[in-house]
Coordinates of N, CA and C and ligand atoms in Angstrom, one line a residue:
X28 N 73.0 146.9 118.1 CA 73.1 145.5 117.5 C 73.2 145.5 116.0
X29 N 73.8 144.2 115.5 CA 74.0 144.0 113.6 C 72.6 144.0 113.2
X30 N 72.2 144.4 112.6 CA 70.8 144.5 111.4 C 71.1 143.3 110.7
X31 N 71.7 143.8 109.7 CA 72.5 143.1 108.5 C 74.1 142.7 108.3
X32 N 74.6 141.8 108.4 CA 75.7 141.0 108.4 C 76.0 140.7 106.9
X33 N 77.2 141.1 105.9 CA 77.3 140.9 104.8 C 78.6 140.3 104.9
X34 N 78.9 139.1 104.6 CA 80.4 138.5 104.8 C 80.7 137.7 103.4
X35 N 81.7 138.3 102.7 CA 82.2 137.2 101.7 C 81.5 137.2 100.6
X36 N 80.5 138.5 100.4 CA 79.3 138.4 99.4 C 79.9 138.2 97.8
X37 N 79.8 137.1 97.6 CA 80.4 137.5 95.5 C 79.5 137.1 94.7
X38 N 78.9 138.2 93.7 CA 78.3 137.3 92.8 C 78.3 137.5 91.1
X39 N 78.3 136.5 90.4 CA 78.4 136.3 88.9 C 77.7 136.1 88.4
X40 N 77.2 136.6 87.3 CA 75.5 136.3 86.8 C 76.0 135.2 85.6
X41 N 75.1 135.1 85.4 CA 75.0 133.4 84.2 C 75.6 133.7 83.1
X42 N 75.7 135.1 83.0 CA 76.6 135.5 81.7 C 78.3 135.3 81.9
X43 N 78.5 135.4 82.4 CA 80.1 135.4 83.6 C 80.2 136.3 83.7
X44 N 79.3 138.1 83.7 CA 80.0 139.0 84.5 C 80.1 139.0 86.0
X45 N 80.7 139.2 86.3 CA 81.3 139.4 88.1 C 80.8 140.6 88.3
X46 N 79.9 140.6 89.2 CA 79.2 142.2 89.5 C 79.8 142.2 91.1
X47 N 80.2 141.4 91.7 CA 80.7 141.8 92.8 C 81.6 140.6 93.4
X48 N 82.7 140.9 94.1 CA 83.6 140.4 94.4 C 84.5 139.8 96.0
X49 N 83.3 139.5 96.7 CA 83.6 139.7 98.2 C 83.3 140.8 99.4
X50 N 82.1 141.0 98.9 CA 82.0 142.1 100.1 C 81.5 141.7 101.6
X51 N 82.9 142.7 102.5 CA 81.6 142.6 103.8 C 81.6 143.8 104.3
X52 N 80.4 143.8 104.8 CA 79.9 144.6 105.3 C 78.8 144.6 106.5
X53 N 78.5 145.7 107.9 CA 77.6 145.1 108.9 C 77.3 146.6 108.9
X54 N 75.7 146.7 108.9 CA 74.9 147.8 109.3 C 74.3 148.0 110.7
X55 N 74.5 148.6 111.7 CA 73.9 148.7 112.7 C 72.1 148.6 112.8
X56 N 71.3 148.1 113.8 CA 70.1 148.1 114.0 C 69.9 150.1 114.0
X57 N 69.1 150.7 113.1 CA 68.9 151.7 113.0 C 69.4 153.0 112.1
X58 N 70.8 152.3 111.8 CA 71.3 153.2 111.5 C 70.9 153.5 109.9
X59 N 71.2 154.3 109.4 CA 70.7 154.6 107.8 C 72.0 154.9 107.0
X60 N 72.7 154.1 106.1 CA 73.8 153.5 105.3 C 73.3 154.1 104.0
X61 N 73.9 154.8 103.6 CA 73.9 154.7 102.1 C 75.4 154.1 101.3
X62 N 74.6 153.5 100.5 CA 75.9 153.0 99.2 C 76.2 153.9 98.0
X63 N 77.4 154.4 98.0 CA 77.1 155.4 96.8 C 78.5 154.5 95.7
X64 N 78.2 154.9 94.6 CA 79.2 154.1 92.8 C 78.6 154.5 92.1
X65 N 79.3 154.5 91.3 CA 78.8 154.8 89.6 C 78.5 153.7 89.4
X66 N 77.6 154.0 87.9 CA 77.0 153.3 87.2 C 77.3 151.5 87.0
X67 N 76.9 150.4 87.5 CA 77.5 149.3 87.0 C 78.0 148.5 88.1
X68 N 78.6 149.5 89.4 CA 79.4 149.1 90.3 C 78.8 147.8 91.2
X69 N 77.7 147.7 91.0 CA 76.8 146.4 91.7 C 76.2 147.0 92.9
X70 N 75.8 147.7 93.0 CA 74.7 148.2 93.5 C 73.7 147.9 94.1
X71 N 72.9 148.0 92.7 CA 71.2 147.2 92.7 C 72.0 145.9 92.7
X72 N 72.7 145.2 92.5 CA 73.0 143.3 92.9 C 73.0 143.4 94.1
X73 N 73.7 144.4 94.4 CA 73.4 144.1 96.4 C 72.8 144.2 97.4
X74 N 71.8 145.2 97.2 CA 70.4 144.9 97.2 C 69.8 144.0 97.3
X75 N 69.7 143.5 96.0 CA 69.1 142.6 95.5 C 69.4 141.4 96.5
X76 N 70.6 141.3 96.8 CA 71.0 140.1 97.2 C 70.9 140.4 98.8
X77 N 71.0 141.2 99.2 CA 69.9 141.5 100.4 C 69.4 141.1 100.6
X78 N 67.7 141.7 99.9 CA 66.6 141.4 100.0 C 66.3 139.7 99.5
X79 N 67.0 139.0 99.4 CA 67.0 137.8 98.6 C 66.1 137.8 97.7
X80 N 66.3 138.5 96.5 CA 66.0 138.2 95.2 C 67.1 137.4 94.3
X81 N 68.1 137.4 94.6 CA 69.5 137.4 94.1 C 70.1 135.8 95.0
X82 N 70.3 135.4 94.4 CA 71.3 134.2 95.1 C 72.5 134.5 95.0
X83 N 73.6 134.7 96.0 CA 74.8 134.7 96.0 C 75.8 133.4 95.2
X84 N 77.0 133.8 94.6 CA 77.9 132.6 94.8 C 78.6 132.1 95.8
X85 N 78.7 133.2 96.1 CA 79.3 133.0 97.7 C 79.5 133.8 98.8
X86 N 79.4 133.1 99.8 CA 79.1 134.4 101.1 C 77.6 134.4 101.7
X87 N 77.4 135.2 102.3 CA 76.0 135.0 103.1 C 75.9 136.7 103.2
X88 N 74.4 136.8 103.4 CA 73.6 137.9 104.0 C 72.5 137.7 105.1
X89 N 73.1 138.4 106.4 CA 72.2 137.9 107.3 C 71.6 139.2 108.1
X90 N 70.2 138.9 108.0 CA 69.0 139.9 108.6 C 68.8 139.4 109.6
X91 N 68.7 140.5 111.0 CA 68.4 140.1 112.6 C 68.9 138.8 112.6
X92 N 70.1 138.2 112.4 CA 70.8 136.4 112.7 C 70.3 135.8 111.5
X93 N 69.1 136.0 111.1 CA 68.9 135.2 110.2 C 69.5 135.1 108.6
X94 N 69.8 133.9 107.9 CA 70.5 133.8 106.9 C 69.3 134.1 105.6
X95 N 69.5 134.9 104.9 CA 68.9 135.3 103.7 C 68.9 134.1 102.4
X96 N 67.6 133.8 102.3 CA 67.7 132.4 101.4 C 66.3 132.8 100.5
X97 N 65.9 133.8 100.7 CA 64.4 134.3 99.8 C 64.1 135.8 100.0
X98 N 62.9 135.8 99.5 CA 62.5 137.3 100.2 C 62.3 137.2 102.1
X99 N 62.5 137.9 102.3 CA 62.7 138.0 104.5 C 61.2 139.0 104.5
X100 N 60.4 138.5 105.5 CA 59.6 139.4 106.0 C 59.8 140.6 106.7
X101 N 61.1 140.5 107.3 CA 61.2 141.9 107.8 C 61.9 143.0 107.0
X102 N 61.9 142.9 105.6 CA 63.0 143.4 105.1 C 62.0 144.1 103.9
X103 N 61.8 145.3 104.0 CA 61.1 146.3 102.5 C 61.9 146.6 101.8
X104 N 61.1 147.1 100.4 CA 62.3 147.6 99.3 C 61.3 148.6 99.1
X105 N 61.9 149.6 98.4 CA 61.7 150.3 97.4 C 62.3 150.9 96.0
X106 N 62.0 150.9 94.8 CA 62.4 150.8 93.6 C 62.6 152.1 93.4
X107 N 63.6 152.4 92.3 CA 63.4 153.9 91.8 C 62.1 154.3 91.1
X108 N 61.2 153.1 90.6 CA 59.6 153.3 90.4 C 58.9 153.1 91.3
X109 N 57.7 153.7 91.4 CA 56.8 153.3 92.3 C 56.3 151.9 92.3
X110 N 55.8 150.9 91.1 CA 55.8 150.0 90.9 C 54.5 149.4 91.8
X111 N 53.4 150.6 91.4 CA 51.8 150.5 92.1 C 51.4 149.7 90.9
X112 N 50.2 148.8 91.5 CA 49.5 147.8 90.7 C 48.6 148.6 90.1
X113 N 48.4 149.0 88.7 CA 47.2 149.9 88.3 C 45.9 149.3 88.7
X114 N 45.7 148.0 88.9 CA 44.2 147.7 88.9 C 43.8 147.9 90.7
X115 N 44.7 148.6 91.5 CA 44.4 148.7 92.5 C 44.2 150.0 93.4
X116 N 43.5 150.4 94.0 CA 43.4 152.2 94.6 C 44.6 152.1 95.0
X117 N 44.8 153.2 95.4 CA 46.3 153.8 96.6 C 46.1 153.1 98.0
X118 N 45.3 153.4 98.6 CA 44.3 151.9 99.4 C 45.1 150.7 100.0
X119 N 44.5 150.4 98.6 CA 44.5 148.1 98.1 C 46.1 148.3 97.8
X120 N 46.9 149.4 97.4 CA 48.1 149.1 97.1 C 49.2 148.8 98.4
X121 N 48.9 149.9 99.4 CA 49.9 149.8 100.2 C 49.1 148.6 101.5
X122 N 48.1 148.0 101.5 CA 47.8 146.8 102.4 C 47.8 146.1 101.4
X123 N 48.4 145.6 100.6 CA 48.6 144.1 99.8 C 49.4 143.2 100.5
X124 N 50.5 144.3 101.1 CA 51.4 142.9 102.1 C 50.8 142.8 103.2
X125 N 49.8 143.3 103.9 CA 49.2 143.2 105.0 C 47.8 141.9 104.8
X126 N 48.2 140.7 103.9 CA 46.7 140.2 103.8 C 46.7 139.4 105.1
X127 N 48.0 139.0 105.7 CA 47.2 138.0 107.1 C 46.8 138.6 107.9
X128 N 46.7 139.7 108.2 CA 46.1 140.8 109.2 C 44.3 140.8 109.0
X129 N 43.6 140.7 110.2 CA 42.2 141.1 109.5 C 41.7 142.0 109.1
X130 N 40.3 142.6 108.7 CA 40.3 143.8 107.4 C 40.1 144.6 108.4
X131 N 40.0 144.6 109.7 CA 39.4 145.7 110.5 C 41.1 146.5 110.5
X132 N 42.1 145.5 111.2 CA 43.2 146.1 111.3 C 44.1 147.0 110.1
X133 N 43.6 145.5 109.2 CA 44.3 146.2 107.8 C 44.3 147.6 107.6
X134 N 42.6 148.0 107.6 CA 42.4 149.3 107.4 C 42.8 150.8 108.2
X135 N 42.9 150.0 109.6 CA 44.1 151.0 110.5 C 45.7 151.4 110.3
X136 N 46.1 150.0 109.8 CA 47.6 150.7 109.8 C 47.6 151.2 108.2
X137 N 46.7 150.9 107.2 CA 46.9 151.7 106.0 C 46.6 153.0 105.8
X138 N 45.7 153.3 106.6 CA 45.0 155.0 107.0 C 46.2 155.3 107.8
X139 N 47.0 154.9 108.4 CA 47.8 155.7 109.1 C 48.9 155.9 108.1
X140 N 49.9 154.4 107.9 CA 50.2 154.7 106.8 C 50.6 155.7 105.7
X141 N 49.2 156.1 105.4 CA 48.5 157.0 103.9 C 48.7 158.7 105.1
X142 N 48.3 158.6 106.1 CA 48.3 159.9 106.5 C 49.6 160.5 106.9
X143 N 51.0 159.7 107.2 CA 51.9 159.8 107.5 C 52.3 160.5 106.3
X144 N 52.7 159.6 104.8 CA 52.8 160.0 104.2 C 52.0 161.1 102.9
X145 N 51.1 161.6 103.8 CA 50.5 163.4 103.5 C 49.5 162.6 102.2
X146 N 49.1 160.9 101.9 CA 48.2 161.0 100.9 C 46.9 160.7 101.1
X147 N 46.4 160.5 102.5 CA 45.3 160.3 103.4 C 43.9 161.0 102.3
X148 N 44.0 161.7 101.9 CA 43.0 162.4 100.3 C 42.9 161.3 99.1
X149 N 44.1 160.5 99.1 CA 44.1 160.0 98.2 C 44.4 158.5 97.8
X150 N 43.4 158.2 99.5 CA 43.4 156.6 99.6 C 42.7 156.1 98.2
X151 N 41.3 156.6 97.8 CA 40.3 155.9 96.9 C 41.0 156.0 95.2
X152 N 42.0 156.8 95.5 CA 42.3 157.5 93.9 C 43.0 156.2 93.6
X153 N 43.5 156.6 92.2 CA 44.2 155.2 91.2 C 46.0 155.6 91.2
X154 N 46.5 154.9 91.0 CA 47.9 155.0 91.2 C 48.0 156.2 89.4
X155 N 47.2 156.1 88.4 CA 47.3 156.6 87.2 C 47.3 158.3 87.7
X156 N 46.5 158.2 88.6 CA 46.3 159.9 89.2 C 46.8 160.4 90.0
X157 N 48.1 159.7 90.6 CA 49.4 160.4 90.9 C 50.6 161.0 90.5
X158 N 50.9 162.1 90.9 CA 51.9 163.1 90.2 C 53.2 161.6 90.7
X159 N 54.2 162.1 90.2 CA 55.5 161.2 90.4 C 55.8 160.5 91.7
X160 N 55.9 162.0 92.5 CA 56.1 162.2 93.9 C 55.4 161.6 94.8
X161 N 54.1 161.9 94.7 CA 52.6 161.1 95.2 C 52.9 159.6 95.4
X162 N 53.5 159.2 93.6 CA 53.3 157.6 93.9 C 54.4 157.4 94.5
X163 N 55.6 158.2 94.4 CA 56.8 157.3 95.7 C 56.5 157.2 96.6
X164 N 55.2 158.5 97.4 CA 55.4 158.1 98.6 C 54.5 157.1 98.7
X165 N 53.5 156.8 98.4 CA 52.7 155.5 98.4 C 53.4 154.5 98.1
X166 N 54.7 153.9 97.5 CA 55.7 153.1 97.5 C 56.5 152.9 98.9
X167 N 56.3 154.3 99.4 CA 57.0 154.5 100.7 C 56.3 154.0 101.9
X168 N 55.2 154.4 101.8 CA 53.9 153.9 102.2 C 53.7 152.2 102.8
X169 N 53.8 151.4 101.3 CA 53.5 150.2 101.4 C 54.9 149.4 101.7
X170 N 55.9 149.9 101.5 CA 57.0 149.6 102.5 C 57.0 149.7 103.9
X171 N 56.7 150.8 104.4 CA 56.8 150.7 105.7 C 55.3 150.2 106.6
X172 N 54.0 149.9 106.0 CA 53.0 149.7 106.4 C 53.3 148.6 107.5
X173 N 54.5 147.7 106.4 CA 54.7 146.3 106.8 C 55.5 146.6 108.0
X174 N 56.1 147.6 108.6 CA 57.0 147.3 109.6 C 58.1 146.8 109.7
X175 N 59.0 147.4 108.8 CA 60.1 146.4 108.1 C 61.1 146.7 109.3
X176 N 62.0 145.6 109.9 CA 63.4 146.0 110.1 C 64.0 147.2 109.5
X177 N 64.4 146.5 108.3 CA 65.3 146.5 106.7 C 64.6 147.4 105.9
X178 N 64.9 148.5 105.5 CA 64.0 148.8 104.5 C 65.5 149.2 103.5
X179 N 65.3 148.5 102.5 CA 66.5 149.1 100.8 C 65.8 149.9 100.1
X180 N 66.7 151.1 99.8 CA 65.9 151.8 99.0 C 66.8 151.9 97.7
X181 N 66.2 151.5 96.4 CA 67.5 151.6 95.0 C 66.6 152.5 94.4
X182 N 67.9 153.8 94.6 CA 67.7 155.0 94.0 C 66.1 155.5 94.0
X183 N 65.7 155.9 95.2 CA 64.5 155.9 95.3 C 63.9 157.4 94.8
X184 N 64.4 158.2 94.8 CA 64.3 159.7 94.3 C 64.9 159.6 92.9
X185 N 65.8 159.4 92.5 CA 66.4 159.9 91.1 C 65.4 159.9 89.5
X186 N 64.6 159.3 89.6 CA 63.2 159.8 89.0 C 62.1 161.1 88.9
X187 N 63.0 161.9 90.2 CA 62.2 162.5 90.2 C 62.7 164.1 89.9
X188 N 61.9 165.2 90.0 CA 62.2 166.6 90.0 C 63.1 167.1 91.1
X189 N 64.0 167.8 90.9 CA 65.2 168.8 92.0 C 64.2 168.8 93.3
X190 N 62.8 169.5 92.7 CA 62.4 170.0 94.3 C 61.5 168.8 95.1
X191 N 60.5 167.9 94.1 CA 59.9 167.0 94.5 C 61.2 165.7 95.5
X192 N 62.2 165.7 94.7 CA 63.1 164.7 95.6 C 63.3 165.1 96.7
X193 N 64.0 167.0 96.8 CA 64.4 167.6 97.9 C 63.4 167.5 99.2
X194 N 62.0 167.2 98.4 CA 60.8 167.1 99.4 C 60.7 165.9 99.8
X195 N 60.9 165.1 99.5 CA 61.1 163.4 99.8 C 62.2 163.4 100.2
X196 N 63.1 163.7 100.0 CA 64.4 163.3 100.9 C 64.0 163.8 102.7
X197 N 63.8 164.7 102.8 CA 63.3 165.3 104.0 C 62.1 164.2 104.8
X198 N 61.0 164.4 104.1 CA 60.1 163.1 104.0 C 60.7 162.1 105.0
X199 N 61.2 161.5 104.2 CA 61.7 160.3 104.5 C 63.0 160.3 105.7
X200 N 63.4 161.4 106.2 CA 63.5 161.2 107.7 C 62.9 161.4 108.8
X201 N 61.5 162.2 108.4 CA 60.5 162.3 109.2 C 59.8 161.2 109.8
X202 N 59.7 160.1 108.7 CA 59.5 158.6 108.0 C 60.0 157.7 109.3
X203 N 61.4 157.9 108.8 CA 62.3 157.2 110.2 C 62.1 156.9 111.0
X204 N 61.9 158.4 111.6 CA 61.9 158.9 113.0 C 60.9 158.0 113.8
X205 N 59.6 157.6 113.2 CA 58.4 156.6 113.7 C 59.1 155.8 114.5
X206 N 59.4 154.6 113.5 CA 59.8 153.1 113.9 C 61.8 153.1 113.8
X207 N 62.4 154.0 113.6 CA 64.1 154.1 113.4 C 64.3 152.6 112.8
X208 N 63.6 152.0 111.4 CA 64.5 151.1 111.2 C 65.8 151.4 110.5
X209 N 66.2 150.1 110.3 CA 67.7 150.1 109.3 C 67.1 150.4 107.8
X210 N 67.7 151.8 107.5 CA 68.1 151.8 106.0 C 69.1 151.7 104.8
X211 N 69.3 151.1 104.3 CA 70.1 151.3 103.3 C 69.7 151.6 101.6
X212 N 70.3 152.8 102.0 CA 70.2 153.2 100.3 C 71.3 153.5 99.5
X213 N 70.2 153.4 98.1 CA 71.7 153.1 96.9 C 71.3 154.0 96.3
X214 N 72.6 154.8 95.8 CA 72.4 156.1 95.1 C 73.4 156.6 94.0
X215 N 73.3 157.0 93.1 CA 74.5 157.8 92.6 C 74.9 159.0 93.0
X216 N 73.8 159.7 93.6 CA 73.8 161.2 93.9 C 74.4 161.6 95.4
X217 N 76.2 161.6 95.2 CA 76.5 161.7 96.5 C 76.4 162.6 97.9
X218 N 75.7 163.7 96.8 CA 75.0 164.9 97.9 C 73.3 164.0 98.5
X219 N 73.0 163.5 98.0 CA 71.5 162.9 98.7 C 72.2 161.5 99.6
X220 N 73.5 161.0 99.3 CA 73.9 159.9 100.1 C 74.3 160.9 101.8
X221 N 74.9 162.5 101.4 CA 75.3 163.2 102.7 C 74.3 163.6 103.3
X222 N 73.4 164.1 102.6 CA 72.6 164.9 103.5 C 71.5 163.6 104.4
X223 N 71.2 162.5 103.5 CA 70.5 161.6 104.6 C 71.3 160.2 105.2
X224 N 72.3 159.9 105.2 CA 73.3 158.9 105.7 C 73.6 159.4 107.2
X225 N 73.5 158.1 108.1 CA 75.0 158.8 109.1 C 76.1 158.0 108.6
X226 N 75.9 157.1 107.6 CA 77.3 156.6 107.3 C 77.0 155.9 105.7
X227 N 78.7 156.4 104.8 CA 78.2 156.4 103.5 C 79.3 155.3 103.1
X228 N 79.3 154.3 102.0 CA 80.0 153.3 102.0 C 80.3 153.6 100.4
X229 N 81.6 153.9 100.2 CA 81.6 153.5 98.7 C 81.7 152.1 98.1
X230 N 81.2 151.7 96.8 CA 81.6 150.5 96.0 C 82.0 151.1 95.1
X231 N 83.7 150.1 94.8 CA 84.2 150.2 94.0 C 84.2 149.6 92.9
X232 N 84.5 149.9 91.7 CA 84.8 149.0 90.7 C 85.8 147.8 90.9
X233 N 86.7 148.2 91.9 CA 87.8 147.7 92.1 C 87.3 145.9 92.8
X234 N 87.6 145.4 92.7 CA 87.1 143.8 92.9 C 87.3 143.7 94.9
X235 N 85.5 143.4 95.1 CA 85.7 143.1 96.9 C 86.3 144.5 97.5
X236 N 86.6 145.8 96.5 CA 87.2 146.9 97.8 C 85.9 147.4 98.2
X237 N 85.4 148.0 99.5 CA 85.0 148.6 99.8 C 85.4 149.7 101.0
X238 N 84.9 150.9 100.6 CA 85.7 152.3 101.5 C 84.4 152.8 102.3
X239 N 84.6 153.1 103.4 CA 83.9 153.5 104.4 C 84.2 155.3 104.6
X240 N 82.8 156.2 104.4 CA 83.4 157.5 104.5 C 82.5 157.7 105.6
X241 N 83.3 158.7 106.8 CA 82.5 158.3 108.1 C 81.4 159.8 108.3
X242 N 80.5 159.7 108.0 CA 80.1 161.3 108.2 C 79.1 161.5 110.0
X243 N 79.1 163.1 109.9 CA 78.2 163.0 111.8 C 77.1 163.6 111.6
X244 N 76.0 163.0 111.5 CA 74.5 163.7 111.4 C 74.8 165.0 112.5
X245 N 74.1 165.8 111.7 CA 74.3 167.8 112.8 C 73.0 167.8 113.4
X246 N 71.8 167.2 112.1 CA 70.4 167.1 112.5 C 70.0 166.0 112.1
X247 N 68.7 165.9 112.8 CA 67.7 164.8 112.6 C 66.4 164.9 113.2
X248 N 65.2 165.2 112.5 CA 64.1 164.9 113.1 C 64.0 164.3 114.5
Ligands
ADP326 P1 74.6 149.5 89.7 O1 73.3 149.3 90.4 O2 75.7 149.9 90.5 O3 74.4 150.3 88.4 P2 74.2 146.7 89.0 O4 74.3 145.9 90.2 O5 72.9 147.0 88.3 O6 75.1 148.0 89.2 O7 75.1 145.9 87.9 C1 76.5 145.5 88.2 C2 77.0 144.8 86.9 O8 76.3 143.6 86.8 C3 76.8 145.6 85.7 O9 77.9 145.4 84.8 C4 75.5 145.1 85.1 O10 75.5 145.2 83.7 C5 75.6 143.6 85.5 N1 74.3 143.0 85.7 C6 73.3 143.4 86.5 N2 72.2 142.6 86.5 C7 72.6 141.6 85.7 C8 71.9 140.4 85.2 N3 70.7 140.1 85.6 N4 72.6 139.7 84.3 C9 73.8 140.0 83.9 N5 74.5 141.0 84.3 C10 73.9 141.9 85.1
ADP327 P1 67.8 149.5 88.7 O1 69.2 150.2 88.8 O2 66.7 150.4 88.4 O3 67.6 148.6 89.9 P2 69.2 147.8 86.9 O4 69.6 148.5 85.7 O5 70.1 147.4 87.9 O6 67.9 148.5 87.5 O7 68.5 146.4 86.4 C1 67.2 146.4 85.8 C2 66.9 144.9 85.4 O8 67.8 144.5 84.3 C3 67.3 144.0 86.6 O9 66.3 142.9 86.6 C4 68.7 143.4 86.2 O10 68.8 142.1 86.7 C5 68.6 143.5 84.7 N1 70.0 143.8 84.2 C6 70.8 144.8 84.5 N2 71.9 144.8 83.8 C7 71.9 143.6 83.0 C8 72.8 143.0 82.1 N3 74.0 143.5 81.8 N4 72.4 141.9 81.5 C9 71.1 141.4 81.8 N5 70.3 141.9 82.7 C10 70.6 143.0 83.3

C-alpha cells in the first residue's frame, strides 16, 4: 500500500526562490526511499513539506490517505543534529512525545527504546555527555519510541565520523527491521543512499524533474 502520496508538490519561499517545482512522488508502506541532490536542490523543503512544517503552493502530501496540513502523528523526523533538550536526561528526552501515555507505560517503551538503541547505560545521563553518535541514536530513539508510520531522516549521519556513521547506518536497519516503517531519507552521500535504500530518487535542479534509480537489496537484517 501508498505510505506517502506526493502529487503536484511546488513550493516558493517568501523570498521568490522556487525550491521546488511539481513533484510527484509515492512511497510504498515499508519501503525505505532515499532522496539523493546536491546542495540546494530542495531536499530538506521536501521534507519539510512532508512532515508539515512547510506549507506548499501547490499540490498536496498525503500520509496513510491523509492530507498533510501540520505536523502528522504518525510521521517522525530526524535532523542531521540530535537536537536533545539539554535540560532533559536521555530518559525525559526520548518520552517527551509519549506524554498522553501513562508514566507506568511511558517508562516501558523508553527502556526499550533506549535498549534497542545500545543506550540502556545511559538513560540517567545528560544529552552534554554524549559522544556525537550516542546522541543520534537517542534522536533515533525518540523518533521511533513514537511508532511512527513515516519516519524522515535529513541527512541523519553526515555529522558524523567515517566509522561512527558506518555504525549507524547498519544500526539503523537493524532499527527497521522491529516495526518496517516507511523511511525516507535525504542525503548527499550517494554511497549511504545505496547501501541503505531499496529505492533511490534523484532531485534535480532541473524544475519538477524527478529520476528514479531502481536498486535490489542483496541483504537485510
Ligand atoms: P537541500 O536540502 O537540497 O540543500 P533546501 O531544500 O535546503 O535544499 O533548499 C532549496 C533551495 O531553497 C535553496 O536554494 C535554499 O537556499 C532555498 N531555501 C531553503 N529554505 C529557505 C527559506 N526558509 N527561505 C528561503 N529560501 C530557502
Ligand atoms: P538542513 O539541510 O540541515 O535541514 P537547511 O540548510 O536546509 O538545513 O536549512 C536550515 C534552516 O535555514 C531552515 O530553517 C531553512 O528554512 C533555512 N534556510 C535555508 N536556506 C535558506 C535561505 N536561502 N534563506 C532563508 N532561510 C534559509
Amino acid at each position: 500500500s501508498v505510505a506517502v502520496e506526493i502529487a503536484g508538490l511546488a513550493k516558493t519561499y517568501p523570498n521568490g526562490l522556487r525550491a521546488l517545482a511539481g513533484i510527484d512522488l509515492s512511497v510504498s508502506a515499508g519501503e525505505i526511499l532515499a532522496i539523493v541532490g546536491g546542495s540546494g536542490c530542495g531536499k530538506s523543503t521536501l521534507l519539510r513539506l512532508v512532515a508539515g512544517l512547510e506549507t506548499p503552493n501547490a499540490g498536496s502530501v498525503r500520509v496513510g490517505g491523509d492530507v498533510v496540513r501540520g505536523p502528522h502523528p504518525a510521521v517522525g523526523l530526524v535532523f542531521q543534529e540530535p537536537r536533545l533538550l539539554p535540560w532533559l536526561t536521555v530518559a525525559e528526552n526520548v518520552g517527551f512525545g509519549l506524554s498522553s501515555l501513562d508514566a507506568g507505560e511511558r517508562a516501558v517503551r523508553v527502556a526499550l527504546a533506549l535498549e534497542r538503541v545500545g543506550l540502556a547505560e545511559h538513560a540517567q545521563a545528560w544529552p552534554r555527555e554524549l559522544s556525537g553518535g550516542q546522541a543520534q541514536r537517542a534522536a533515533l530513539a525518540r523518533a521511533l519510541v513514537t511508532r511512527p508510520q513515516v519516519l524522515l531522516l535529513d541527512e541523519p549521519f553526515s555529522a558524523l565520523d567515517a566509522l561512527t556513521r558506518t555504525a549507524l547506518q547498519d544500526h539503523l536497519l537493524e532499527l527497521w527491521a522491529f516495526d518496517r516503517p516507511t523511511l525516507v531519507l535525504v542525503t548527499h552521500d550517494i554511497e549511504e543512499a545505496l547501501v541503505l535504500a531499496d529505492r533511490v530518487v534523484t532531485l534535480r535542479p532541473r524544475p519538477g524533474r524527478v529520476d528514479d534509480i531502481q536498486t535490489v537489496a542483496l541483504s537485510r537484517p
